[in-house]
Tab-separated table of C-alpha atoms in Angstrom:
chain	number	residue	atom	x	y	z
H	1	UNK	CA	12.476	22.803	2.936
H	2	UNK	CA	14.087	19.630	4.314
H	3	UNK	CA	12.575	16.259	3.392
H	4	UNK	CA	13.229	12.764	4.736
H	5	UNK	CA	12.014	9.880	2.570
H	6	UNK	CA	11.267	6.311	3.699
H	7	UNK	CA	11.015	4.217	0.525
H	8	UNK	CA	12.715	0.892	-0.241
H	9	UNK	CA	12.180	1.083	-4.018
H	10	UNK	CA	15.450	2.606	-5.235
H	11	UNK	CA	14.075	3.783	-8.567
H	12	UNK	CA	11.166	5.543	-6.912
H	13	UNK	CA	13.221	7.090	-4.101
H	14	UNK	CA	15.842	8.361	-6.542
H	15	UNK	CA	13.115	9.712	-8.782
H	16	UNK	CA	11.541	11.533	-5.843
H	17	UNK	CA	14.910	12.993	-4.917
H	18	UNK	CA	15.466	14.355	-8.431
H	19	UNK	CA	11.942	15.723	-8.628
H	20	UNK	CA	11.997	17.384	-5.218
H	21	UNK	CA	15.448	18.855	-5.744
H	22	UNK	CA	14.280	20.375	-9.025
H	23	UNK	CA	11.328	21.933	-7.176
H	24	UNK	CA	13.520	23.561	-4.536
H	25	UNK	CA	13.308	20.981	-1.740
H	26	UNK	CA	16.353	19.612	0.074
H	27	UNK	CA	16.266	15.829	0.467
H	28	UNK	CA	18.132	15.400	3.742
H	29	UNK	CA	17.966	11.596	3.800
H	30	UNK	CA	16.543	8.588	1.956
H	31	UNK	CA	15.928	5.582	4.175
H	32	UNK	CA	14.753	2.063	3.419
H	33	UNK	CA	13.513	0.802	6.771
H	34	UNK	CA	11.841	2.030	9.948
H	35	UNK	CA	14.917	2.272	12.223
H	36	UNK	CA	16.850	4.333	9.679
H	37	UNK	CA	13.814	6.552	9.150
H	38	UNK	CA	13.517	7.219	12.884
H	39	UNK	CA	17.228	8.034	13.097
H	40	UNK	CA	17.053	10.363	10.089
H	41	UNK	CA	14.071	12.246	11.529
H	42	UNK	CA	15.880	12.700	14.849
H	43	UNK	CA	19.035	13.897	13.119
H	44	UNK	CA	17.633	16.177	10.421
H	45	UNK	CA	14.355	17.398	11.966
H	46	UNK	CA	12.731	17.588	8.513
H	47	UNK	CA	10.015	20.022	7.513
H	48	UNK	CA	8.095	17.151	5.932
H	49	UNK	CA	8.499	13.390	5.431
H	50	UNK	CA	7.381	10.995	2.703
H	51	UNK	CA	6.727	7.443	3.873
H	52	UNK	CA	5.699	4.206	2.169
H	53	UNK	CA	3.367	1.923	4.126
H	54	UNK	CA	5.302	-1.287	3.506
H	55	UNK	CA	9.008	-1.423	4.302
H	56	UNK	CA	11.539	-4.171	5.094
H	57	UNK	CA	11.809	-6.646	6.651
H	58	UNK	CA	8.240	-7.989	6.368
H	59	UNK	CA	6.765	-5.451	3.930
H	60	UNK	CA	3.489	-5.254	5.838
H	61	UNK	CA	2.938	-2.017	7.781
H	62	UNK	CA	6.380	-1.035	9.050
H	63	UNK	CA	6.316	2.312	7.275
H	64	UNK	CA	3.064	3.642	8.660
H	65	UNK	CA	4.001	2.338	12.121
H	66	UNK	CA	7.252	4.278	11.810
H	67	UNK	CA	5.324	7.413	10.841
H	68	UNK	CA	2.999	7.110	13.838
H	69	UNK	CA	5.936	6.513	16.187
H	70	UNK	CA	7.850	9.466	14.724
H	71	UNK	CA	4.889	11.803	15.271
H	72	UNK	CA	4.654	10.657	18.879
H	73	UNK	CA	8.332	11.448	19.425
H	74	UNK	CA	8.179	14.637	17.364
H	75	UNK	CA	4.650	16.051	17.780
H	76	UNK	CA	3.339	17.673	14.633
H	77	UNK	CA	5.943	16.103	12.336
H	78	UNK	CA	4.423	16.442	8.841
H	79	UNK	CA	3.971	13.040	7.194
H	80	UNK	CA	2.802	12.317	3.669
H	81	UNK	CA	2.123	8.622	3.193
H	82	UNK	CA	2.717	7.639	-0.431
H	83	UNK	CA	1.804	4.032	-1.041
H	84	UNK	CA	0.076	1.496	-3.258
H	85	UNK	CA	-1.999	0.299	-0.333
H	86	UNK	CA	-4.597	1.637	2.081
H	87	UNK	CA	-3.787	0.413	5.583
H	88	UNK	CA	-7.145	1.325	7.098
H	89	UNK	CA	-6.502	0.588	10.765
H	90	UNK	CA	-3.316	2.589	11.089
H	91	UNK	CA	-4.344	5.248	8.569
H	92	UNK	CA	-7.101	6.263	10.938
H	93	UNK	CA	-4.680	6.390	13.854
H	94	UNK	CA	-2.168	8.484	11.931
H	95	UNK	CA	-4.734	10.948	10.662
H	96	UNK	CA	-6.759	11.372	13.833
H	97	UNK	CA	-4.115	12.495	16.322
H	98	UNK	CA	-5.478	16.023	15.968
H	99	UNK	CA	-2.240	17.766	15.027
H	100	UNK	CA	-2.648	18.115	11.265
H	101	UNK	CA	0.252	17.919	8.855
H	102	UNK	CA	-0.763	14.551	7.424
H	103	UNK	CA	-1.517	13.191	3.984
H	104	UNK	CA	-2.238	9.837	2.375
H	105	UNK	CA	-1.872	9.480	-1.381
H	106	UNK	CA	-1.934	6.365	-3.527
H	107	UNK	CA	1.016	6.050	-5.907
H	108	UNK	CA	-1.047	4.782	-8.827
H	109	UNK	CA	-3.483	7.713	-8.546
H	110	UNK	CA	-0.972	10.578	-8.530
H	111	UNK	CA	-1.395	11.785	-12.099
H	112	UNK	CA	0.279	15.199	-12.024
H	113	UNK	CA	3.592	16.306	-10.555
H	114	UNK	CA	2.123	19.699	-9.708
H	115	UNK	CA	-0.637	18.093	-7.640
H	116	UNK	CA	1.873	15.983	-5.725
H	117	UNK	CA	4.119	18.971	-4.991
H	118	UNK	CA	1.114	21.029	-3.905
H	119	UNK	CA	-0.011	18.219	-1.604
H	120	UNK	CA	3.463	17.964	-0.078
H	121	UNK	CA	3.594	21.710	0.576
H	122	UNK	CA	0.140	21.665	2.150
H	123	UNK	CA	1.115	18.825	4.482
H	124	UNK	CA	4.345	20.639	5.399
H	125	UNK	CA	2.248	23.707	6.261
H	126	UNK	CA	0.084	21.671	8.636
H	127	UNK	CA	-2.742	20.791	6.266
H	128	UNK	CA	-4.460	17.506	5.528
H	129	UNK	CA	-4.490	15.876	2.091
H	130	UNK	CA	-6.304	12.614	1.447
H	131	UNK	CA	-6.847	10.537	-1.665
H	132	UNK	CA	-10.591	9.997	-2.189
H	133	UNK	CA	-10.045	6.226	-2.322
H	134	UNK	CA	-8.500	6.295	1.153
H	135	UNK	CA	-11.508	8.169	2.482
H	136	UNK	CA	-13.887	5.786	0.706
H	137	UNK	CA	-12.292	2.808	2.439
H	138	UNK	CA	-12.343	4.516	5.829
H	139	UNK	CA	-16.012	5.355	5.384
H	140	UNK	CA	-16.860	1.830	4.242
H	141	UNK	CA	-15.250	0.444	7.363
H	142	UNK	CA	-17.670	2.443	9.477
H	143	UNK	CA	-20.810	1.718	7.512
H	144	UNK	CA	-22.803	0.832	10.663
H	145	UNK	CA	-21.962	4.063	12.454
H	146	UNK	CA	-23.899	7.337	12.111
H	147	UNK	CA	-21.926	7.947	8.919
H	148	UNK	CA	-24.548	5.716	7.281
H	149	UNK	CA	-27.090	8.471	7.927
H	150	UNK	CA	-25.346	10.778	5.466
H	151	UNK	CA	-26.988	11.329	2.111
H	152	UNK	CA	-25.031	10.528	-1.076
H	153	UNK	CA	-24.422	14.250	-1.604
H	154	UNK	CA	-23.180	14.676	1.968
H	155	UNK	CA	-20.788	11.771	1.425
H	156	UNK	CA	-19.469	13.502	-1.689
H	157	UNK	CA	-18.942	16.712	0.267
H	158	UNK	CA	-17.227	14.812	3.077
H	159	UNK	CA	-14.847	13.092	0.643
H	160	UNK	CA	-13.910	16.435	-0.902
H	161	UNK	CA	-13.433	17.975	2.545
H	162	UNK	CA	-11.009	15.177	3.345
H	163	UNK	CA	-8.985	16.058	0.272
H	164	UNK	CA	-8.369	19.445	1.868
H	165	UNK	CA	-10.550	21.401	-0.548
H	166	UNK	CA	-12.282	24.609	0.517
H	167	UNK	CA	-15.978	25.357	0.152
H	168	UNK	CA	-15.575	27.256	-3.118
H	169	UNK	CA	-13.721	24.340	-4.708
H	170	UNK	CA	-16.285	21.846	-3.439
H	171	UNK	CA	-19.060	23.969	-4.907
H	172	UNK	CA	-17.311	24.111	-8.281
H	173	UNK	CA	-16.590	20.367	-8.322
H	174	UNK	CA	-20.182	19.438	-7.463
H	175	UNK	CA	-21.763	22.281	-9.460
H	176	UNK	CA	-23.689	23.664	-6.497
H	177	UNK	CA	-23.609	26.958	-4.612
H	178	UNK	CA	-21.283	27.707	-1.707
H	179	UNK	CA	-24.353	28.197	0.485
H	180	UNK	CA	-25.421	24.663	-0.376
H	181	UNK	CA	-21.956	23.374	0.519
H	182	UNK	CA	-22.086	25.179	3.863
H	183	UNK	CA	-25.493	23.644	4.559
H	184	UNK	CA	-24.271	20.157	3.691
H	185	UNK	CA	-21.251	20.571	5.990
H	186	UNK	CA	-23.532	21.686	8.808
H	187	UNK	CA	-25.701	18.619	8.260
H	188	UNK	CA	-22.646	16.343	8.242
H	189	UNK	CA	-21.375	17.634	11.555
H	190	UNK	CA	-24.849	17.532	13.079
H	191	UNK	CA	-25.386	13.898	12.042
H	192	UNK	CA	-21.960	12.908	13.339
H	193	UNK	CA	-22.424	14.797	16.582
H	194	UNK	CA	-19.486	17.106	15.872
H	195	UNK	CA	-19.012	20.814	16.440
H	196	UNK	CA	-19.628	22.684	13.160
H	197	UNK	CA	-16.186	24.342	13.066
H	198	UNK	CA	-15.809	25.284	9.432
H	199	UNK	CA	-12.086	26.033	9.251
H	200	UNK	CA	-9.569	24.342	6.956
H	201	UNK	CA	-8.039	20.989	7.808
H	202	UNK	CA	-9.431	21.009	11.364
H	203	UNK	CA	-12.877	20.092	10.103
H	204	UNK	CA	-11.398	17.132	8.225
H	205	UNK	CA	-9.461	16.031	11.288
H	206	UNK	CA	-12.591	16.267	13.409
H	207	UNK	CA	-14.484	13.925	11.088
H	208	UNK	CA	-11.587	11.484	10.785
H	209	UNK	CA	-11.057	11.505	14.541
H	210	UNK	CA	-14.664	10.498	14.984
H	211	UNK	CA	-14.433	7.766	12.376
H	212	UNK	CA	-11.210	6.315	13.746
H	213	UNK	CA	-12.666	5.873	17.224
H	214	UNK	CA	-15.678	3.807	16.247
């Protein structure tokens, strides 16, 4: 599986390369700015990319802009954002294009290598993986929208859905039955005016699409 990395921190990028190589990935290119990232994606056509939000020259939002632009030029390009920051405005745009294959993890909250590798594989396969803190900030941004009508339990279910977890895992995490999870999901979609399609990452994308447009 070919990977292109956009990360200006040399220690981190080299560490990622060693880790991914040991896990059977092929790191096709490591880039440190948006133009080089775009060129590497065009040249190598990676199976998945890892992108930091803040890249040279201004270290503001060049990385996530580059990811959005790359997915426009290469529809469906899998992108895992790995950053210290939540860029709420552009995170919503990246996640809500409806194509899947996106993830957003916070560097300081990745506690296990196995979880990171699993997240990367899920994104490469077209899934959606979100750190709960990213979802919390996206939800907070839309506090005046119908999302405010969700109960605390429904918010918990929604956050776990956004992590890419299935109903059985949600039930285990919240110590409730799968039937209860299914009911909560139905209520969430009803309150948000969304079709109750209960199928993998598409349900997460549907919710995030709604949130990003309000």
